[in-house]
mmCIF file of C-alpha atoms and ligand atoms in Angstrom:
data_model
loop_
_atom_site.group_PDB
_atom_site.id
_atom_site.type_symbol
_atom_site.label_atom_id
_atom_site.label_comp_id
_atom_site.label_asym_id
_atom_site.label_seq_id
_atom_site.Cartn_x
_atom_site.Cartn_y
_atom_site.Cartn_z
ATOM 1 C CA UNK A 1 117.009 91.327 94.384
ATOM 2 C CA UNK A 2 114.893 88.131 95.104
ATOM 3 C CA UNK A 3 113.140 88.071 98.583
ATOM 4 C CA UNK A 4 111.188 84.885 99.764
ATOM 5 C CA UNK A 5 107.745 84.967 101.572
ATOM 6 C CA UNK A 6 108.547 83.701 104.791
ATOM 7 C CA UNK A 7 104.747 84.076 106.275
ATOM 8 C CA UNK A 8 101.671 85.060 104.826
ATOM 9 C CA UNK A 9 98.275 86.274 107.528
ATOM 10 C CA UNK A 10 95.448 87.568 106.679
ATOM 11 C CA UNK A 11 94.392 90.872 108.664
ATOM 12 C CA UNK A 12 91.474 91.852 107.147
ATOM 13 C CA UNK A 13 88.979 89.053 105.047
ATOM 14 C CA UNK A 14 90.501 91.232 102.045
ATOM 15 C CA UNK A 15 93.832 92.024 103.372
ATOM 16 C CA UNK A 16 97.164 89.585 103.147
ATOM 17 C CA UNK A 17 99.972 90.225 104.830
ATOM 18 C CA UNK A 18 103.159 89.185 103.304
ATOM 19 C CA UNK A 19 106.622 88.590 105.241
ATOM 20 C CA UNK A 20 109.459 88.642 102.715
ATOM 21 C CA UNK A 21 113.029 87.778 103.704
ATOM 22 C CA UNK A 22 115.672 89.216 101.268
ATOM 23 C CA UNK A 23 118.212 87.401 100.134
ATOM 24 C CA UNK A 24 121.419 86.869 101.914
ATOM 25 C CA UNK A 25 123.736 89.591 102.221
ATOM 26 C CA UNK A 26 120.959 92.036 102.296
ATOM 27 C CA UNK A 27 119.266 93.375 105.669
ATOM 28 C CA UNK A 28 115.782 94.265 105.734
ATOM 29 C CA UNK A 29 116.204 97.651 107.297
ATOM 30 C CA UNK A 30 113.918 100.961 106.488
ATOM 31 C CA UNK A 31 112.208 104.278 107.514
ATOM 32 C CA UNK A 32 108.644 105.188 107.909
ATOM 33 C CA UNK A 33 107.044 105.586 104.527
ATOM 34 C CA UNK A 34 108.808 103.154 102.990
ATOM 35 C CA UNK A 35 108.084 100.779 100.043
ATOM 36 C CA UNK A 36 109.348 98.234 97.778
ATOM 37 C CA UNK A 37 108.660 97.627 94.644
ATOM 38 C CA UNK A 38 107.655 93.951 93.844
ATOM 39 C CA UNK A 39 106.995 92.281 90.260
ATOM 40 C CA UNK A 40 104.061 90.488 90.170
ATOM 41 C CA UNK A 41 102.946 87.982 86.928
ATOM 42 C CA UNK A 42 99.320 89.677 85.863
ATOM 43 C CA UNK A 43 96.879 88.765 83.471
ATOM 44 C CA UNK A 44 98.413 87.136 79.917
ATOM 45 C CA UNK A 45 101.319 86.901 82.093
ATOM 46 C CA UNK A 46 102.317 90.071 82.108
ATOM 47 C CA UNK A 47 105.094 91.104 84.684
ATOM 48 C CA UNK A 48 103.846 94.916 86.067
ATOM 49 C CA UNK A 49 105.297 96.489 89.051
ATOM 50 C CA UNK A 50 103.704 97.110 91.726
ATOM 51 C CA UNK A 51 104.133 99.198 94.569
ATOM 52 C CA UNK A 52 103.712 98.528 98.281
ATOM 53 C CA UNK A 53 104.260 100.258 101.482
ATOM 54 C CA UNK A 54 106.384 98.596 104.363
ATOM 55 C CA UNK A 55 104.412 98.332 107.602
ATOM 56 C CA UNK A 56 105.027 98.874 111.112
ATOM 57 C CA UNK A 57 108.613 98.362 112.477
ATOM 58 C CA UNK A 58 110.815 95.660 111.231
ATOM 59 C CA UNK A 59 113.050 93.504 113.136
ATOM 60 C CA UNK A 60 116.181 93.941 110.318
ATOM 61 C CA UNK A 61 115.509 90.342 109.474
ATOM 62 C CA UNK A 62 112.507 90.865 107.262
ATOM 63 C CA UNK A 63 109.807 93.258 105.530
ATOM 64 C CA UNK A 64 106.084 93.012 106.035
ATOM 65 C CA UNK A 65 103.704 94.332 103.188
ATOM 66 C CA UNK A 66 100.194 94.302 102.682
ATOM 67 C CA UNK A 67 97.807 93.885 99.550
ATOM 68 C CA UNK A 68 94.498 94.525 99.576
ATOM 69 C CA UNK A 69 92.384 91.750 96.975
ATOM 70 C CA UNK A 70 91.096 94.339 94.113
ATOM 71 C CA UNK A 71 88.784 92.002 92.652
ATOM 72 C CA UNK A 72 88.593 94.578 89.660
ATOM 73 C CA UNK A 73 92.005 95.573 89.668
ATOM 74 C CA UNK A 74 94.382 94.829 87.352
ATOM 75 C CA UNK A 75 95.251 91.359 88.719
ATOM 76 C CA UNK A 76 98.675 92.688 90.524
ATOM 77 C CA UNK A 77 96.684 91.588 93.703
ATOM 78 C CA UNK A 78 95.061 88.682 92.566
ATOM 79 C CA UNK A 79 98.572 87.541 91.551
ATOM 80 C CA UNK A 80 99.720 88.151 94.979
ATOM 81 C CA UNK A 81 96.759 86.623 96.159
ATOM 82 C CA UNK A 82 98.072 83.443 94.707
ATOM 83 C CA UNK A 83 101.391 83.239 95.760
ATOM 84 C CA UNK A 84 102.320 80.798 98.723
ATOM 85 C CA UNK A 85 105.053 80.679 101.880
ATOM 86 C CA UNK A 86 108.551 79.481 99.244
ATOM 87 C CA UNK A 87 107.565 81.036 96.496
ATOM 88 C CA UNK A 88 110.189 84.334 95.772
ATOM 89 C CA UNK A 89 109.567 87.647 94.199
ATOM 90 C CA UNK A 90 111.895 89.743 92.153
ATOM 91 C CA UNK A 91 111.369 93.161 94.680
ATOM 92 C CA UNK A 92 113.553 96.567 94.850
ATOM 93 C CA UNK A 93 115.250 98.001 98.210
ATOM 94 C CA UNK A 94 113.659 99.716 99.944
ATOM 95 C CA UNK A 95 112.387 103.514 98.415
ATOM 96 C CA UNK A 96 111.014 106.499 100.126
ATOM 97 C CA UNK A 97 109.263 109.343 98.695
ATOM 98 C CA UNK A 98 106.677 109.735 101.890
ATOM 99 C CA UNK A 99 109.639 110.566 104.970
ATOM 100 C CA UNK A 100 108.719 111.527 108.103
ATOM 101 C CA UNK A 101 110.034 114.775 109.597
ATOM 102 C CA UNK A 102 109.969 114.587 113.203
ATOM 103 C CA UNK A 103 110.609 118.075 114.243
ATOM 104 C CA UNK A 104 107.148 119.365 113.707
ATOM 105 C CA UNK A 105 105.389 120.501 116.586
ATOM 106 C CA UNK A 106 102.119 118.058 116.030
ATOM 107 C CA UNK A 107 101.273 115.555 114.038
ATOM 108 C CA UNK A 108 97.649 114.464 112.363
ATOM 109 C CA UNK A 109 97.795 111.027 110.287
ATOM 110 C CA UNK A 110 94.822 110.330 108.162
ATOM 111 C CA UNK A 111 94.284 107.393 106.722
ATOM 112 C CA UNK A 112 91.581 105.445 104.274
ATOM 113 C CA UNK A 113 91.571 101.761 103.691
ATOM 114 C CA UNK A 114 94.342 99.983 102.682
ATOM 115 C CA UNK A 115 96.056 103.447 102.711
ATOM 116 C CA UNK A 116 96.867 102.886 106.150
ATOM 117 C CA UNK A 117 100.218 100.575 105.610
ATOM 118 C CA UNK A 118 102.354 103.518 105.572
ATOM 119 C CA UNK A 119 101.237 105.275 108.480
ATOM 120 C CA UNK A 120 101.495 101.950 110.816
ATOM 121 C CA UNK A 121 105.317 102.836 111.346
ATOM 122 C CA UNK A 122 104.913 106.358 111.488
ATOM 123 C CA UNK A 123 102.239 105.673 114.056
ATOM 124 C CA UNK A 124 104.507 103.221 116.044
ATOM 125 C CA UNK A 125 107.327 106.271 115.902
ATOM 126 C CA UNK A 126 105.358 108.794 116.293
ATOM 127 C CA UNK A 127 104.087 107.685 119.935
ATOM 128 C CA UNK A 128 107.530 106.715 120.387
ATOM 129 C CA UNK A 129 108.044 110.114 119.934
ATOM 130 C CA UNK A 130 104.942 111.365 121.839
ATOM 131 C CA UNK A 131 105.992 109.918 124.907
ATOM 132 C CA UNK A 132 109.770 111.000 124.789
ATOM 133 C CA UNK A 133 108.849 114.394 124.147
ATOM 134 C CA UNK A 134 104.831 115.488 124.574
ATOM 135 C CA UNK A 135 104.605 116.096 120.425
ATOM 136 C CA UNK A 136 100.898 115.496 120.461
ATOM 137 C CA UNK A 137 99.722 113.274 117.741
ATOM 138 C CA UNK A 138 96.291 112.030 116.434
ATOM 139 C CA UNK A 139 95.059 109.312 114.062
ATOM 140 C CA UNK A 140 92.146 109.449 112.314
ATOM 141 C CA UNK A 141 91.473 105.792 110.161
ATOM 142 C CA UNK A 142 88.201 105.260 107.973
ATOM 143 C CA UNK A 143 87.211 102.011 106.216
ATOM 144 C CA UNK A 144 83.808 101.319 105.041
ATOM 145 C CA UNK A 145 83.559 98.403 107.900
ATOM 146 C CA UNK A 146 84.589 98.079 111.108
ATOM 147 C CA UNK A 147 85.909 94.247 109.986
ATOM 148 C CA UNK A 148 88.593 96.243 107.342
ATOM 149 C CA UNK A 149 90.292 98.415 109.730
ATOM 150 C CA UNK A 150 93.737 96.605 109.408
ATOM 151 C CA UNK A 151 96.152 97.060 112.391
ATOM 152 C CA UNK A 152 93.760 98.716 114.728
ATOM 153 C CA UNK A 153 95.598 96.597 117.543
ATOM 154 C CA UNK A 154 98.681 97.977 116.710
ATOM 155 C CA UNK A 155 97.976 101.475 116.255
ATOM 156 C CA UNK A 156 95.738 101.675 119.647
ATOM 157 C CA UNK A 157 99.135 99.918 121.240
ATOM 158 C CA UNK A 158 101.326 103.110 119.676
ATOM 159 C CA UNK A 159 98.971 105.901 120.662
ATOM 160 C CA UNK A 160 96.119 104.639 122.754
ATOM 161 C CA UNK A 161 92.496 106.890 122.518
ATOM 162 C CA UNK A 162 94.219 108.930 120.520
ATOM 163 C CA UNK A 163 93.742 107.050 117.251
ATOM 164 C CA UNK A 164 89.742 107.673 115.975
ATOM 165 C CA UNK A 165 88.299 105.030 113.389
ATOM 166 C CA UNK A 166 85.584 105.620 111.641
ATOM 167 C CA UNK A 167 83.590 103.110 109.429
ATOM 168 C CA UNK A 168 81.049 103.423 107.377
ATOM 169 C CA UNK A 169 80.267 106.286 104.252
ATOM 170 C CA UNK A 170 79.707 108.981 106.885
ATOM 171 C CA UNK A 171 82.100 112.120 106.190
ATOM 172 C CA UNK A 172 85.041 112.658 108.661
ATOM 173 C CA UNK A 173 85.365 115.941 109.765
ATOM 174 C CA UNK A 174 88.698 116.634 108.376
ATOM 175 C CA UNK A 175 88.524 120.515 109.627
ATOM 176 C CA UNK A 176 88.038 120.126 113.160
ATOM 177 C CA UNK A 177 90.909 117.729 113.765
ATOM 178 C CA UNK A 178 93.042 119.669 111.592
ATOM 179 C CA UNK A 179 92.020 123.291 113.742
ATOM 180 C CA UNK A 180 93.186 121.269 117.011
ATOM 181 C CA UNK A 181 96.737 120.794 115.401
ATOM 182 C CA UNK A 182 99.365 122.864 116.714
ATOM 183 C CA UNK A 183 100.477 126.171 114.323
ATOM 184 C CA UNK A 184 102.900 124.413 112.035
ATOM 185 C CA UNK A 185 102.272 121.101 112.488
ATOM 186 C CA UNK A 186 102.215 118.328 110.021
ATOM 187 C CA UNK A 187 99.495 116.504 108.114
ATOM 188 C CA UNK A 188 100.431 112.791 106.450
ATOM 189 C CA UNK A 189 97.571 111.057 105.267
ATOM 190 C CA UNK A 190 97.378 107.781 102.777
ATOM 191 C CA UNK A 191 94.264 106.603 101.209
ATOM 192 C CA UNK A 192 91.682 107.000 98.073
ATOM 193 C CA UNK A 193 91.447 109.851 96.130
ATOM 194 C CA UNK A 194 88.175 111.466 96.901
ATOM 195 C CA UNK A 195 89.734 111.520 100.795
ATOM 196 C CA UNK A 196 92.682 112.941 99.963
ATOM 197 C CA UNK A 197 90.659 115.656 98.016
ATOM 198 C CA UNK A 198 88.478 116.355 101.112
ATOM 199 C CA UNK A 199 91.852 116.535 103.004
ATOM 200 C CA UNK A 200 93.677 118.572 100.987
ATOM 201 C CA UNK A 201 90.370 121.118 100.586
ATOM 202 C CA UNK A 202 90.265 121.384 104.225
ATOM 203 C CA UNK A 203 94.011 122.065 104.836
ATOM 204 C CA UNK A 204 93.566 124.684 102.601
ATOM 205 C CA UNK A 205 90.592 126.150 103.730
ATOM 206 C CA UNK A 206 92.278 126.441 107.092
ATOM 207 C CA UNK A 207 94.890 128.340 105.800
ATOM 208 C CA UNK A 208 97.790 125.616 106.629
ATOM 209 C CA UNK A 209 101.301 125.755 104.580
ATOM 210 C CA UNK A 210 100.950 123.650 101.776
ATOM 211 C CA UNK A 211 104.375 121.869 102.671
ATOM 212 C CA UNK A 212 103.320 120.699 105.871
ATOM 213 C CA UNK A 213 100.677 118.291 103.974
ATOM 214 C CA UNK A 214 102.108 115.350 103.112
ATOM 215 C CA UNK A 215 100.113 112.912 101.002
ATOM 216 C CA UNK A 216 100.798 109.261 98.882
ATOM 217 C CA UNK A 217 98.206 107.712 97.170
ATOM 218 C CA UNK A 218 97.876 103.982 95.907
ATOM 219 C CA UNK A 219 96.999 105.466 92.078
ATOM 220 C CA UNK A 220 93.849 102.571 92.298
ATOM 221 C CA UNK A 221 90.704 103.859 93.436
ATOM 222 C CA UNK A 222 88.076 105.812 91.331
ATOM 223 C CA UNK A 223 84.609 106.742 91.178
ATOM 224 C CA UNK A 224 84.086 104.280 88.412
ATOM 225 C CA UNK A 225 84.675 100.684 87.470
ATOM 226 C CA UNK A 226 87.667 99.692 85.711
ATOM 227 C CA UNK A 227 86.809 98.521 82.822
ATOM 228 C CA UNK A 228 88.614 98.473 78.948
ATOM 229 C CA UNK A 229 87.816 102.133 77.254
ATOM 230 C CA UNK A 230 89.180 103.536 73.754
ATOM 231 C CA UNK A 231 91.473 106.107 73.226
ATOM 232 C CA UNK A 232 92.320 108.112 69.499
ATOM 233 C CA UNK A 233 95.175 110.071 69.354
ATOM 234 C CA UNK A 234 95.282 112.072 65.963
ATOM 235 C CA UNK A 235 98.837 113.193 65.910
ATOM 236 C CA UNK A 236 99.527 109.379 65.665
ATOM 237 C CA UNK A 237 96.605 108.400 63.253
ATOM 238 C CA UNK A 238 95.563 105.761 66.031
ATOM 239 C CA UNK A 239 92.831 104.426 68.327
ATOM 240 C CA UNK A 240 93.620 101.849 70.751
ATOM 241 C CA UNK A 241 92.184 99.885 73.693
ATOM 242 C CA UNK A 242 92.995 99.992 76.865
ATOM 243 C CA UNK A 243 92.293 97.049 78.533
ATOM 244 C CA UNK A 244 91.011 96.621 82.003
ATOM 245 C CA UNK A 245 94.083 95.118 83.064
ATOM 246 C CA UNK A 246 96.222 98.187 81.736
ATOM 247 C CA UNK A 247 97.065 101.571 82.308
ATOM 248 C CA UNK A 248 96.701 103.923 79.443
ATOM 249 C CA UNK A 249 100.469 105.116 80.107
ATOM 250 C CA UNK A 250 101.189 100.889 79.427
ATOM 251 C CA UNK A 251 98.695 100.357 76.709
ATOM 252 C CA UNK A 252 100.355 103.556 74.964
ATOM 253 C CA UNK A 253 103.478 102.507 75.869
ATOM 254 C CA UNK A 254 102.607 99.155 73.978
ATOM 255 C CA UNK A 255 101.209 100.850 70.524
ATOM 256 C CA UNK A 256 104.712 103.049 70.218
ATOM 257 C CA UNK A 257 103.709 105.605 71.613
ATOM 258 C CA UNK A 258 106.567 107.872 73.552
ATOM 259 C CA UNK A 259 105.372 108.939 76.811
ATOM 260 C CA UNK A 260 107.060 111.067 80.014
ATOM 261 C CA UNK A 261 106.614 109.082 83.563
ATOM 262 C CA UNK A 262 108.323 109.007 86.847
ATOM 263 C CA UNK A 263 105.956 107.983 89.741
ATOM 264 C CA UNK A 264 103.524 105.884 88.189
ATOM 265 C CA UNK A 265 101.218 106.708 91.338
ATOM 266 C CA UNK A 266 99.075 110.067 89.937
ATOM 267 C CA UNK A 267 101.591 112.029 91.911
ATOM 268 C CA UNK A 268 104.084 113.842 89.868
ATOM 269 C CA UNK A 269 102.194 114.977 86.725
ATOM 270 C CA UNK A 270 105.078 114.062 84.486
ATOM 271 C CA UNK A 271 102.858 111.518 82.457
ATOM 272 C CA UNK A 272 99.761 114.433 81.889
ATOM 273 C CA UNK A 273 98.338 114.129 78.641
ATOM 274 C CA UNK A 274 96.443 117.395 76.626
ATOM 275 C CA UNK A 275 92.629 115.678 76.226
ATOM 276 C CA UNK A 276 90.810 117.078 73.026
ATOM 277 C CA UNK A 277 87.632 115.577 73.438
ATOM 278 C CA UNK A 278 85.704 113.233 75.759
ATOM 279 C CA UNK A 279 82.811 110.966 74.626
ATOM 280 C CA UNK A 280 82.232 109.729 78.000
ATOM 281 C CA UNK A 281 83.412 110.505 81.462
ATOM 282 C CA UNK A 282 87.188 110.193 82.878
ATOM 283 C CA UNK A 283 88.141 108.862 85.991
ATOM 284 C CA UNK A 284 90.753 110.776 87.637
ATOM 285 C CA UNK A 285 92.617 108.962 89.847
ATOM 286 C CA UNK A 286 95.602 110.989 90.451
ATOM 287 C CA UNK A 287 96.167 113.824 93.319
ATOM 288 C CA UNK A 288 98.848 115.901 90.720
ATOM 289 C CA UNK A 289 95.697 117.738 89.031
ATOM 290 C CA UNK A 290 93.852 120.369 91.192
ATOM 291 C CA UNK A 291 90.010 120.061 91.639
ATOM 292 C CA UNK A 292 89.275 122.443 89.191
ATOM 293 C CA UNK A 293 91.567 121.062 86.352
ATOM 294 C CA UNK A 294 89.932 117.675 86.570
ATOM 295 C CA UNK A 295 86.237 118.870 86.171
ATOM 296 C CA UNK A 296 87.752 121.190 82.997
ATOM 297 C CA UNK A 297 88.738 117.612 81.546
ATOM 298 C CA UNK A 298 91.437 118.835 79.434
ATOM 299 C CA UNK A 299 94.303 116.942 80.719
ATOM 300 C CA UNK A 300 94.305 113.372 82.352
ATOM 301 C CA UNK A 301 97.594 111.689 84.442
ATOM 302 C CA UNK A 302 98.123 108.599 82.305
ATOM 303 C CA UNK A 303 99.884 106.528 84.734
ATOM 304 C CA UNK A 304 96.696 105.919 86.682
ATOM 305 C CA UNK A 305 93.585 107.520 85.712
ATOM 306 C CA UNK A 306 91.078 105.809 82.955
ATOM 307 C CA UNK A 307 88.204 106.534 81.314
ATOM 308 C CA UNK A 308 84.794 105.164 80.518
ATOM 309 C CA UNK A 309 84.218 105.927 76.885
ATOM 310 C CA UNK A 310 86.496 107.110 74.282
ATOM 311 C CA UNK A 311 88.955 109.562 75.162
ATOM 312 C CA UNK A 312 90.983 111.767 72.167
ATOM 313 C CA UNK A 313 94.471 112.597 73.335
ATOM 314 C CA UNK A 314 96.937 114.626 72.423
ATOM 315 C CA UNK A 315 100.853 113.122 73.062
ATOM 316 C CA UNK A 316 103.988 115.658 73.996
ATOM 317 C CA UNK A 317 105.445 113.838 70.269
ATOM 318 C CA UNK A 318 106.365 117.370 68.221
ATOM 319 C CA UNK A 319 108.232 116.152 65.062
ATOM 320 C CA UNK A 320 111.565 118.177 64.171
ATOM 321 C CA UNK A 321 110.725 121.037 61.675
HETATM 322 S S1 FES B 1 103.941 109.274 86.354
HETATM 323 FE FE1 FES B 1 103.711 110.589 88.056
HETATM 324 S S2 FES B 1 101.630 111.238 87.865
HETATM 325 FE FE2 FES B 1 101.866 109.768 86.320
#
């Protein structure tokens, strides 16, 4: 459907918020963890989807997203960067694959950057809850400057002292807050990958239920720049660029290649490729692959993790005997 930005604000220097009225006929109604999909013009006018998460409650009349300015992105965000109150984007309904289960007995949100959007609602329900019921919850929210913590205002209206934020490079210590959350509660946490690593290794180590961590990344953060690599893949007899602007599962996608995707986020695994041989380094930028499969370097999520270097792939393409 089309949607129309209605308002645009800027809550951080490098955070937009975007208020998009769908078209008529359709109301603007959702749950926490929410997000649309939106088609943004890139580079060489490209149309890529792009996803983004809903935030905070909505009044049934419109959605609010927000996009962080990726200077070296892919240009999804400088396109949205550029767009103006009129102007209309193509977007989806509503999707959720990040729901919030409110019959745990304690909650712990953890969020990074611009990886807080999701969590605003859950935050704003999740007092709601707190207060109708005595559910503890805690917040824990990092950025690397007290100037990008989007929303603080919000969240410290939906649960008071009991959201932490931390700025700066300093770790968080993941494992204390996590040993103060009641047996069986739940863990939801949004941000970059090396957090959600840390996160994950201390829900582990504390011997929580896997299930009971609940994670979504934004598939656009690694350790190193983005920048154009080359990948051979001898069961096709080809070597392609990727360019910076591309994902390897879209620059494979455009040389013929067949490929398997669903989430497009690092989160399923679906789009894995077998890696043969690195000259370089690879970025991995998805949270499907465990710690110890990604320093083995022998399989790489296509969808969102890069390289810098050449890679040599192998594809899932078997020809019939
Ligand atoms: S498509 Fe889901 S991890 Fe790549």
């Amino acid at each position: 459907m089309q949607a129309q930005i209605v308002a645009l604000r800027d809550v951080t220097p490098t955070v937009r918020e975007f208020e998009l009225r769908p078209e008529p006929g359709f109301a603007a109604t959702y749950e926490p963890g929410s997000h649309l999909q939106v088609q943004v013009m890139a580079a060489h006018g490209k149309l890529q989807t792009r996803s983004y998460s809903l935030v905070g409650e909505g009044d049934g009349q419109c959605w609010r997203i927000a996009v962080k300015r990726l200077d070296d992105g892919r240009g999804g965000s400088l396109a949205m960067w550029r767009l103006a109150v009129g102007d209309r984007l193509q977007v989806s309904a509503p999707q959720n694959h990040f729901a919030l289960d409110l019959s745990a007995p304690g909650y712990l949100l953890v969020a990074g950057g611009i990886g807080i959007t999701p969590l605003v609602m859950m935050a704003e329900r999740l007092g709601d809850h707190a207060r109708r019921t005595g559910v503890p919850v805690k917040m824990l929210y990092g950025a690397r400057h007290a100037g990008e913590l989007a929303y603080l205002d919000k969240l410290r209206a939906a649960l008071g002292d009991d959201v932490v934020a931390h700025e700066g490079a300093a770790p968080i210590d993941f494992a204390a807050a996590i040993a103060a959350l009641p047996a069986g509660g739940q863990l939801y946490t949004c941000g970059p990958v090396p957090m959600l690593e840390a996160v994950k290794r201390a829900w582990q180590a504390a011997g929580r239920a896997p299930a009971d961590l609940r994670f979504e990344t934004f598939g656009s953060s690694g350790r190193l720049p983005t920048q154009a690599f080359t990948v051979r893949i001898p069961r096709h007899d080809l070597a392609i660029t990727v360019p910076a602007d591309c994902t390897l599962l879209e620059a494979l996608d455009a040389a013929g290649v067949e490929t398997l995707w669903d989430c497009k986020r690092g989160e399923c695994g679906l789009c894995a490729m077998d890696v043969l041989a690195v000259d370089g380094e690879i970025d991995h930028r998805d949270v499907f692959l465990s710690e110890h499969e990604k320093q083995a370097a022998t399989r790489i999520c296509a969808c969102v993790s890069r390289a810098v270097g050449t890679l040599t792939l192998d594809s899932a393409y078997r020809p019939d005997s």
